Amino acid sequence: NTQLRLRLKICLPEDLGSALMDGVVLCHLVNHVRPRSVGSIHVPSPAVPKLSMAKCRRNVENFLDACRKLGIPEADLCSPYDILQSDIRHIRKTVDTLLALGEKTPQSTSTFRSWDLIGFCLFHILFIVLMYITYHWNVLTA
């Protein structure tokens, strides 16, 4: 509960199970770990303060799908039933694994991507230079 509060900077009620039941907080958490993991989150509004069971289920399914895409093993995933029935023990295992994954996400992956981009650009620049030299060599020797 404390980790969720610190990560999402929100205040959760003491009855954590009911706060997680609609899947909204869980979807925000997975998006915090990896932005845009869940593209669409059904959230309550002032006009309709309680989500329908179908929207809750959709949020929960989106959360679990995002966890799978992030590589969380099935053995560490809770079931939709666990979330909808507020089974904190199983939900906690999934959330702990997700938070651990978020902490392990290295900053170096962005460094690798930067080097990939630099390598890609250098390769193409070298290719263009070689094409230029080849073209001018043919013009000069013709």
PDB file of C-alpha atoms in Angstrom:
ATOM      1  CA  ASN A   1       0.000   0.000   0.000  1.00  0.00           C
ATOM      2  CA  THR A   2       2.808   2.392   0.869  1.00  0.00           C
ATOM      3  CA  GLN A   3       4.699   1.580  -2.341  1.00  0.00           C
ATOM      4  CA  LEU A   4       1.580   2.276  -4.397  1.00  0.00           C
ATOM      5  CA  ARG A   5       1.058   5.606  -2.652  1.00  0.00           C
ATOM      6  CA  LEU A   6       4.672   6.618  -3.211  1.00  0.00           C
ATOM      7  CA  ARG A   7       4.746   5.488  -6.850  1.00  0.00           C
ATOM      8  CA  LEU A   8       1.467   7.023  -7.946  1.00  0.00           C
ATOM      9  CA  LYS A   9       1.430   9.916  -5.460  1.00  0.00           C
ATOM     10  CA  ILE A  10      -2.174   9.181  -4.540  1.00  0.00           C
ATOM     11  CA  CYS A  11      -3.893   8.426  -1.280  1.00  0.00           C
ATOM     12  CA  LEU A  12      -5.487   4.999  -1.166  1.00  0.00           C
ATOM     13  CA  PRO A  13      -8.163   4.006   1.334  1.00  0.00           C
ATOM     14  CA  GLU A  14      -7.421   1.495   4.089  1.00  0.00           C
ATOM     15  CA  ASP A  15      -9.550  -1.094   2.271  1.00  0.00           C
ATOM     16  CA  LEU A  16      -7.022  -1.543  -0.500  1.00  0.00           C
ATOM     17  CA  GLY A  17      -8.879  -4.442  -2.110  1.00  0.00           C
ATOM     18  CA  SER A  18     -11.919  -2.363  -2.934  1.00  0.00           C
ATOM     19  CA  ALA A  19      -9.721   0.466  -4.210  1.00  0.00           C
ATOM     20  CA  LEU A  20      -8.066  -1.925  -6.669  1.00  0.00           C
ATOM     21  CA  MET A  21     -11.228  -3.774  -7.669  1.00  0.00           C
ATOM     22  CA  ASP A  22     -12.148  -1.460 -10.555  1.00  0.00           C
ATOM     23  CA  GLY A  23      -8.649  -1.760 -12.075  1.00  0.00           C
ATOM     24  CA  VAL A  24      -8.122   1.995 -12.377  1.00  0.00           C
ATOM     25  CA  VAL A  25      -5.231   2.238  -9.907  1.00  0.00           C
ATOM     26  CA  LEU A  26      -3.647  -0.917 -11.324  1.00  0.00           C
ATOM     27  CA  CYS A  27      -3.784   0.479 -14.873  1.00  0.00           C
ATOM     28  CA  HIS A  28      -2.215   3.739 -13.709  1.00  0.00           C
ATOM     29  CA  LEU A  29       0.488   1.766 -11.915  1.00  0.00           C
ATOM     30  CA  VAL A  30       1.449  -0.265 -14.981  1.00  0.00           C
ATOM     31  CA  ASN A  31       1.456   2.963 -17.042  1.00  0.00           C
ATOM     32  CA  HIS A  32       3.744   4.488 -14.420  1.00  0.00           C
ATOM     33  CA  VAL A  33       6.175   1.580 -14.780  1.00  0.00           C
ATOM     34  CA  ARG A  34       5.971   1.613 -18.595  1.00  0.00           C
ATOM     35  CA  PRO A  35       4.102   4.604 -20.103  1.00  0.00           C
ATOM     36  CA  ARG A  36       1.235   3.843 -22.489  1.00  0.00           C
ATOM     37  CA  SER A  37       1.108   0.154 -21.535  1.00  0.00           C
ATOM     38  CA  VAL A  38      -2.632   0.573 -21.102  1.00  0.00           C
ATOM     39  CA  GLY A  39      -3.964   2.907 -23.768  1.00  0.00           C
ATOM     40  CA  SER A  40      -7.486   3.327 -22.465  1.00  0.00           C
ATOM     41  CA  ILE A  41      -8.540   3.323 -18.822  1.00  0.00           C
ATOM     42  CA  HIS A  42     -12.181   3.543 -17.798  1.00  0.00           C
ATOM     43  CA  VAL A  43     -12.365   5.955 -14.866  1.00  0.00           C
ATOM     44  CA  PRO A  44     -15.286   7.044 -12.702  1.00  0.00           C
ATOM     45  CA  SER A  45     -16.657  10.517 -13.279  1.00  0.00           C
ATOM     46  CA  PRO A  46     -18.590  12.910 -11.055  1.00  0.00           C
ATOM     47  CA  ALA A  47     -21.727  12.064 -13.040  1.00  0.00           C
ATOM     48  CA  VAL A  48     -21.131   8.299 -12.758  1.00  0.00           C
ATOM     49  CA  PRO A  49     -18.985   7.762  -9.640  1.00  0.00           C
ATOM     50  CA  LYS A  50     -19.043   3.942  -9.829  1.00  0.00           C
ATOM     51  CA  LEU A  51     -17.895   1.986 -12.881  1.00  0.00           C
ATOM     52  CA  SER A  52     -20.035  -0.779 -14.308  1.00  0.00           C
ATOM     53  CA  MET A  53     -18.774  -4.318 -13.779  1.00  0.00           C
ATOM     54  CA  ALA A  54     -18.012  -4.552 -17.527  1.00  0.00           C
ATOM     55  CA  LYS A  55     -15.740  -1.483 -17.356  1.00  0.00           C
ATOM     56  CA  CYS A  56     -14.063  -2.783 -14.194  1.00  0.00           C
ATOM     57  CA  ARG A  57     -13.439  -6.115 -15.889  1.00  0.00           C
ATOM     58  CA  ARG A  58     -12.028  -4.363 -18.977  1.00  0.00           C
ATOM     59  CA  ASN A  59      -9.606  -2.326 -16.829  1.00  0.00           C
ATOM     60  CA  VAL A  60      -8.516  -5.485 -15.027  1.00  0.00           C
ATOM     61  CA  GLU A  61      -7.998  -7.348 -18.313  1.00  0.00           C
ATOM     62  CA  ASN A  62      -6.031  -4.402 -19.735  1.00  0.00           C
ATOM     63  CA  PHE A  63      -3.843  -4.358 -16.617  1.00  0.00           C
ATOM     64  CA  LEU A  64      -3.120  -8.087 -16.817  1.00  0.00           C
ATOM     65  CA  ASP A  65      -2.457  -7.917 -20.587  1.00  0.00           C
ATOM     66  CA  ALA A  66       0.019  -5.074 -20.021  1.00  0.00           C
ATOM     67  CA  CYS A  67       1.748  -7.090 -17.289  1.00  0.00           C
ATOM     68  CA  ARG A  68       2.099 -10.033 -19.673  1.00  0.00           C
ATOM     69  CA  LYS A  69       3.556  -7.771 -22.386  1.00  0.00           C
ATOM     70  CA  LEU A  70       6.074  -6.445 -19.869  1.00  0.00           C
ATOM     71  CA  GLY A  71       7.231  -9.999 -19.277  1.00  0.00           C
ATOM     72  CA  ILE A  72       5.696 -10.816 -15.919  1.00  0.00           C
ATOM     73  CA  PRO A  73       5.510 -14.620 -15.727  1.00  0.00           C
ATOM     74  CA  GLU A  74       2.064 -16.234 -15.531  1.00  0.00           C
ATOM     75  CA  ALA A  75       3.048 -17.733 -12.170  1.00  0.00           C
ATOM     76  CA  ASP A  76       3.349 -14.205 -10.741  1.00  0.00           C
ATOM     77  CA  LEU A  77       0.099 -12.916 -12.255  1.00  0.00           C
ATOM     78  CA  CYS A  78      -3.083 -12.793 -10.274  1.00  0.00           C
ATOM     79  CA  SER A  79      -6.313 -13.677 -12.004  1.00  0.00           C
ATOM     80  CA  PRO A  80      -9.122 -11.277 -12.923  1.00  0.00           C
ATOM     81  CA  TYR A  81     -11.169 -13.081 -10.276  1.00  0.00           C
ATOM     82  CA  ASP A  82      -8.519 -12.257  -7.628  1.00  0.00           C
ATOM     83  CA  ILE A  83      -8.762  -8.556  -8.441  1.00  0.00           C
ATOM     84  CA  LEU A  84     -12.537  -8.408  -8.766  1.00  0.00           C
ATOM     85  CA  GLN A  85     -12.896 -10.331  -5.473  1.00  0.00           C
ATOM     86  CA  SER A  86     -10.241  -8.172  -3.748  1.00  0.00           C
ATOM     87  CA  ASP A  87      -7.866 -11.057  -2.973  1.00  0.00           C
ATOM     88  CA  ILE A  88      -4.973  -8.912  -1.789  1.00  0.00           C
ATOM     89  CA  ARG A  89      -2.495 -11.814  -1.405  1.00  0.00           C
ATOM     90  CA  HIS A  90      -2.503 -12.631  -5.124  1.00  0.00           C
ATOM     91  CA  ILE A  91      -2.758  -9.011  -6.245  1.00  0.00           C
ATOM     92  CA  ARG A  92       0.215  -8.107  -4.043  1.00  0.00           C
ATOM     93  CA  LYS A  93       2.413 -10.723  -5.721  1.00  0.00           C
ATOM     94  CA  THR A  94       1.618  -9.264  -9.144  1.00  0.00           C
ATOM     95  CA  VAL A  95       2.110  -5.663  -7.989  1.00  0.00           C
ATOM     96  CA  ASP A  96       5.398  -6.518  -6.246  1.00  0.00           C
ATOM     97  CA  THR A  97       6.676  -8.226  -9.408  1.00  0.00           C
ATOM     98  CA  LEU A  98       5.587  -5.236 -11.503  1.00  0.00           C
ATOM     99  CA  LEU A  99       7.300  -2.766  -9.167  1.00  0.00           C
ATOM    100  CA  ALA A 100      10.466  -4.878  -9.151  1.00  0.00           C
ATOM    101  CA  LEU A 101      10.371  -4.916 -12.946  1.00  0.00           C
ATOM    102  CA  GLY A 102      10.016  -1.131 -12.947  1.00  0.00           C
ATOM    103  CA  GLU A 103      13.056  -0.798 -10.679  1.00  0.00           C
ATOM    104  CA  LYS A 104      15.088  -3.144 -12.893  1.00  0.00           C
ATOM    105  CA  THR A 105      14.241  -1.267 -16.085  1.00  0.00           C
ATOM    106  CA  PRO A 106      17.706   0.019 -16.872  1.00  0.00           C
ATOM    107  CA  GLN A 107      18.395   3.489 -18.077  1.00  0.00           C
ATOM    108  CA  SER A 108      20.999   1.866 -20.301  1.00  0.00           C
ATOM    109  CA  THR A 109      18.326   0.653 -22.734  1.00  0.00           C
ATOM    110  CA  SER A 110      17.857   4.238 -23.837  1.00  0.00           C
ATOM    111  CA  THR A 111      21.647   4.478 -24.172  1.00  0.00           C
ATOM    112  CA  PHE A 112      21.639   1.377 -26.396  1.00  0.00           C
ATOM    113  CA  ARG A 113      18.865   2.900 -28.467  1.00  0.00           C
ATOM    114  CA  SER A 114      20.911   6.073 -28.822  1.00  0.00           C
ATOM    115  CA  TRP A 115      23.923   4.076 -30.020  1.00  0.00           C
ATOM    116  CA  ASP A 116      21.697   2.148 -32.410  1.00  0.00           C
ATOM    117  CA  LEU A 117      20.484   5.440 -33.863  1.00  0.00           C
ATOM    118  CA  ILE A 118      24.003   6.833 -34.095  1.00  0.00           C
ATOM    119  CA  GLY A 119      25.209   3.642 -35.795  1.00  0.00           C
ATOM    120  CA  PHE A 120      22.288   3.766 -38.213  1.00  0.00           C
ATOM    121  CA  CYS A 121      23.067   7.394 -39.134  1.00  0.00           C
ATOM    122  CA  LEU A 122      26.798   6.759 -39.509  1.00  0.00           C
ATOM    123  CA  PHE A 123      26.164   3.758 -41.751  1.00  0.00           C
ATOM    124  CA  HIS A 124      23.907   5.795 -44.039  1.00  0.00           C
ATOM    125  CA  ILE A 125      26.286   8.743 -44.131  1.00  0.00           C
ATOM    126  CA  LEU A 126      29.144   6.402 -45.049  1.00  0.00           C
ATOM    127  CA  PHE A 127      26.955   4.797 -47.716  1.00  0.00           C
ATOM    128  CA  ILE A 128      26.100   8.191 -49.238  1.00  0.00           C
ATOM    129  CA  VAL A 129      29.763   9.258 -49.191  1.00  0.00           C
ATOM    130  CA  LEU A 130      30.787   6.026 -50.935  1.00  0.00           C
ATOM    131  CA  MET A 131      28.050   6.519 -53.537  1.00  0.00           C
ATOM    132  CA  TYR A 132      29.265  10.101 -54.091  1.00  0.00           C
ATOM    133  CA  ILE A 133      32.885   8.967 -54.497  1.00  0.00           C
ATOM    134  CA  THR A 134      31.848   6.160 -56.841  1.00  0.00           C
ATOM    135  CA  TYR A 135      29.756   8.531 -58.961  1.00  0.00           C
ATOM    136  CA  HIS A 136      32.521  11.118 -59.212  1.00  0.00           C
ATOM    137  CA  TRP A 137      35.156   8.431 -59.864  1.00  0.00           C
ATOM    138  CA  ASN A 138      33.083   7.199 -62.797  1.00  0.00           C
ATOM    139  CA  VAL A 139      32.654  10.774 -64.096  1.00  0.00           C
ATOM    140  CA  LEU A 140      36.389  11.520 -63.802  1.00  0.00           C
ATOM    141  CA  THR A 141      37.510   8.248 -65.458  1.00  0.00           C
ATOM    142  CA  ALA A 142      34.966   8.416 -68.273  1.00  0.00           C
TER     143      ALA A 142
END
